[in-house]
Coordinates of C-alpha atoms in Angstrom, one line a residue:
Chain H
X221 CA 25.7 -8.1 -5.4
X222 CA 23.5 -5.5 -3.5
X223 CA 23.2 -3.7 -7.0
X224 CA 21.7 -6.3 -8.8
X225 CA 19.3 -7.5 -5.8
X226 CA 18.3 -3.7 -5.8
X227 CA 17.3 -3.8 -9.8
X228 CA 15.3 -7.1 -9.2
X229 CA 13.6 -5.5 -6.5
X230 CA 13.1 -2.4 -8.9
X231 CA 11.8 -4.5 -11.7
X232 CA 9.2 -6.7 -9.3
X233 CA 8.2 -3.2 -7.7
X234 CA 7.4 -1.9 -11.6
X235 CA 5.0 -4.9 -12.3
X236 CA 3.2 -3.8 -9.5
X237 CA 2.8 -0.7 -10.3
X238 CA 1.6 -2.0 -13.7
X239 CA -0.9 -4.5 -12.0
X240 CA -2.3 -1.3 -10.2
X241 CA -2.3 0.6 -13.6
X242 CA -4.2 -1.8 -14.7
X243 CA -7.2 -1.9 -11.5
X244 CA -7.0 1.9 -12.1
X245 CA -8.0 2.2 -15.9
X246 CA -10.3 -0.7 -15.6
X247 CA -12.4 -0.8 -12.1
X248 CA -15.8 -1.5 -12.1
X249 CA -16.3 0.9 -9.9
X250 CA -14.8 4.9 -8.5
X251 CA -13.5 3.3 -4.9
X252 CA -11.7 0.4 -7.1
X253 CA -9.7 3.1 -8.2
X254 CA -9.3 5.3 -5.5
X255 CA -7.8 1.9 -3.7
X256 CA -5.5 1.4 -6.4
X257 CA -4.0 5.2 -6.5
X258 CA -3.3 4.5 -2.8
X259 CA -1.7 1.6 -3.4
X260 CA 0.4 2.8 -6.4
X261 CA 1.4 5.4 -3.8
X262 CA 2.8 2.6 -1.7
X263 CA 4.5 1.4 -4.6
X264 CA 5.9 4.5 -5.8
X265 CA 7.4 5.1 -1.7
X266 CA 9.1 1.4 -2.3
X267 CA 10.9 2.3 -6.1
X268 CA 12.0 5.9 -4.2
X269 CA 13.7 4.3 -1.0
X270 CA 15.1 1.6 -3.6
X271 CA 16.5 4.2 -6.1
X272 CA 18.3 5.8 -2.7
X273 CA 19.7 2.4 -2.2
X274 CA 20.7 2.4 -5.5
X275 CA 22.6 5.7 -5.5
X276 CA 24.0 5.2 -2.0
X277 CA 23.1 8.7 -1.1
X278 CA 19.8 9.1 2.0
X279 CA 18.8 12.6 0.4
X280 CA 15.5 10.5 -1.3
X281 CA 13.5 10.0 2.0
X282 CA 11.9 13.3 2.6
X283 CA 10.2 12.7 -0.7
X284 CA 8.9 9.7 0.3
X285 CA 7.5 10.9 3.6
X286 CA 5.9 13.2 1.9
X287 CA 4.4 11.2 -0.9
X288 CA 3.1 9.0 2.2
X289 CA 1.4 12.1 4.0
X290 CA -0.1 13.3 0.9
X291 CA -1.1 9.3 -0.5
X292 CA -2.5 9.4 3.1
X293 CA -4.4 12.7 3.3
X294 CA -6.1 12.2 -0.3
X295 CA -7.2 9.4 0.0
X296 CA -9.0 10.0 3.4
X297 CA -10.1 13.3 1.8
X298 CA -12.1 11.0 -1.3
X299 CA -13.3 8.6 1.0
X300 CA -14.9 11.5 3.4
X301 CA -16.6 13.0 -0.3
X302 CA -18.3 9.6 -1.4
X303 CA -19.3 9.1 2.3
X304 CA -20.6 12.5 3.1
X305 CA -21.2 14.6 -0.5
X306 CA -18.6 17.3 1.4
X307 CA -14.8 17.0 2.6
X308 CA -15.5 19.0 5.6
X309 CA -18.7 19.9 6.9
Chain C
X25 CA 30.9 -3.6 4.9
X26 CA 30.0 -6.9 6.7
X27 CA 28.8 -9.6 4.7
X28 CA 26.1 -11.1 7.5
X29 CA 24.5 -7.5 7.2
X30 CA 24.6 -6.9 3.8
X31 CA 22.8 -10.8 3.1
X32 CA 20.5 -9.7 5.6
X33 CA 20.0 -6.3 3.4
X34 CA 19.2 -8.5 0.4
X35 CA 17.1 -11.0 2.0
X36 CA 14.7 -8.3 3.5
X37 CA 14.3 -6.6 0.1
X38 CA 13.7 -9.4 -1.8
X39 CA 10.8 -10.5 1.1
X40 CA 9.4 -7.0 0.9
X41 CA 9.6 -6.6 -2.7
X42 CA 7.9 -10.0 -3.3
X43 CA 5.0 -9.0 -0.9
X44 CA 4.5 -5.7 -2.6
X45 CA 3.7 -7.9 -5.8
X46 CA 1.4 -10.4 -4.5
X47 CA -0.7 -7.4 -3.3
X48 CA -0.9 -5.7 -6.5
X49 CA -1.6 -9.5 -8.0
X50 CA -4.8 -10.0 -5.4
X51 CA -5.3 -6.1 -6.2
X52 CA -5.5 -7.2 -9.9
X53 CA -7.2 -11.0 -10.0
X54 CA -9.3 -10.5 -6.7
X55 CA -13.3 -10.9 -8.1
X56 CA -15.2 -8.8 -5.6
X57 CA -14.9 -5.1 -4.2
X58 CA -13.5 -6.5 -0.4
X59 CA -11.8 -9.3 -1.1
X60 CA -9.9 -6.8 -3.5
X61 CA -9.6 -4.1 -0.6
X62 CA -7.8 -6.8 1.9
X63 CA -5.0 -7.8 -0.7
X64 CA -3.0 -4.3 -0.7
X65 CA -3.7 -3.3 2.6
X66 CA -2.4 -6.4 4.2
X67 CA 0.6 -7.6 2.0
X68 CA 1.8 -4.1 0.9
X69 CA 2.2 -2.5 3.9
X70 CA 4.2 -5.9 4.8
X71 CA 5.8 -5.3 2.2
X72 CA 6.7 -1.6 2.5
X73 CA 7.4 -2.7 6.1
X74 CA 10.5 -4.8 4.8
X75 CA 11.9 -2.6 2.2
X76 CA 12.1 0.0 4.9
X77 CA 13.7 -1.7 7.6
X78 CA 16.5 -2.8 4.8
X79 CA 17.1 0.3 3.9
X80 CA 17.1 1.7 7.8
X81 CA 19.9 -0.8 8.4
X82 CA 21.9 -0.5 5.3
X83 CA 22.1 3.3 6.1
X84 CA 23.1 2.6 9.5
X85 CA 25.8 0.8 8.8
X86 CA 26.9 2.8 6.0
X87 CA 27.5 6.0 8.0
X88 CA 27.6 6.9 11.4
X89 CA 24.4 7.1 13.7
X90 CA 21.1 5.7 13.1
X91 CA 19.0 6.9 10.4
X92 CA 15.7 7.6 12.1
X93 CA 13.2 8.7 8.8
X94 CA 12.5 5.3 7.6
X95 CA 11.5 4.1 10.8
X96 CA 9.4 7.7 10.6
X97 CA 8.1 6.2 7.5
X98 CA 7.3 2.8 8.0
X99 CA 5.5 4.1 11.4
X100 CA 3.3 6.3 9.6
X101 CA 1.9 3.6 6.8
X102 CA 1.5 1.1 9.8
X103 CA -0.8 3.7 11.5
X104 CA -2.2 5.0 8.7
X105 CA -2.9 1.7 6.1
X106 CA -5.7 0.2 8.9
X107 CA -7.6 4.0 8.7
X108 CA -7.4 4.0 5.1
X109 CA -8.8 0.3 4.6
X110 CA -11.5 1.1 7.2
X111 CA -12.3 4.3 5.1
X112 CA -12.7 2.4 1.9
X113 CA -15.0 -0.3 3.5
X114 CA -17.4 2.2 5.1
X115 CA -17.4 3.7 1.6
X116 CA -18.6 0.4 -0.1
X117 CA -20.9 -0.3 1.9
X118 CA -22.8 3.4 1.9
X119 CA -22.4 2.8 -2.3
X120 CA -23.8 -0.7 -2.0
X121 CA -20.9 -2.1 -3.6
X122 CA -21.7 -5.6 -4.5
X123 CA -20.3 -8.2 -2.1
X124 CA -19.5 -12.1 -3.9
X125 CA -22.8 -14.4 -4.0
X126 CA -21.4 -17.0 -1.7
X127 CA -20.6 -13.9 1.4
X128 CA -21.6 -15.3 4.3
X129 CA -24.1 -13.3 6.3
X130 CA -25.0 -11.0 3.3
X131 CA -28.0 -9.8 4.6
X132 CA -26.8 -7.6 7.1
X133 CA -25.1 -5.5 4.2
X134 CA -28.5 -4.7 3.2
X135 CA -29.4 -0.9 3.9
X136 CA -31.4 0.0 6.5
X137 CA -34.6 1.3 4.4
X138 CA -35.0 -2.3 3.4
X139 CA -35.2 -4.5 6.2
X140 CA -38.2 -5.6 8.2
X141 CA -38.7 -3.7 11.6
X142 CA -38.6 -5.6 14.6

């Protein structure tokens, strides 16, 4: 029961991620993009914390607190370039 | 394990996991630069928010003592999502992203070299 909820989740979870593929390849502009890699980040800490749920086993959520620090960090790192021409000043 | 904890297990991922796709949809059918920014930064985090909390509670139950880093987690992207979203907007509007014809009060998005003086 809670196995096959899990792989629903897992497959609505990958057309998002293939939604965001798609705003990546084709935004108009460079922040349409850099919004989309934060959001496949997003999407890519849900499919981790569901794979742990699939496998029973809690070992899966450092990596996702650290792909949310590091989503975090770079994307306020590419919003500080386009805003200033320099990360840190 | 009980079954009133383990339908509320499913019900929360099945909430989260459907508002993780209607904020990639909006991310994906959205027509201008902000209305684009507000779907994922709204309905994701919700999102994330919900698949989160599952999982804290399915681990709880599961073994002994509360499991403490998914609420570590879904802390951090509730702090953090708002700072990234205001990030992105101050962005646009330094690159004079263009807004939708019919944005209300689209004049004040106009930069500062080309207004009148008062």
């Amino acid at each position: 029961m809670l196995t096959l909820i899990v792989l629903i989740c897992c497959a609505l979870v990958g057309v998002a991620l293939l939604l965001n593929l798609y705003r990546l390849i084709q935004g108009p502009s460079v922040l349409d993009r850099i919004l989309a890699l934060d959001t496949m980040y997003i999407n890519s800490i849900a499919l981790i914390v569901l794979l742990g749920l699939f496998f029973g086993s809690p070992l899966y959520f450092e990596g996702a607190l650290l792909i949310a620090m590091l989503g975090f960090v770079s994307t306020a790192a590419l919003c500080k370039y386009l805003l200033r021409g320099d990360i840190i000043e | 394990m009980h079954p009133a904890i383990e339908w509320t297990v499913v019900v929360l991922l099945l909430i989260g996991s459907v508002f993780l796709l209607v904020g990639s949809v909006g991310l994906a059918r959205l027509p201008d630069f902000f209305t684009r920014l507000h779907a994922p930064t709204k309905a994701s985090t919700l999102g994330i928010g919900g698949v989160l909390i599952a999982s804290c509670l399915y681990f709880s139950i599961e073994q002994d003592g509360l499991s403490v880093k998914e609420l570590v987690i879904t802390l951090f992207l509730f702090i953090t999502a708002p700072i990234t979203a205001h990030m992105l907007a101050k962005a646009a509007l330094h690159q004079d992203s263009p807004p939708l014809e019919r944005t209300r009060n689209s004049d004040l998005m106009t930069p500062a070299k080309d207004r009148e003086s008062p």
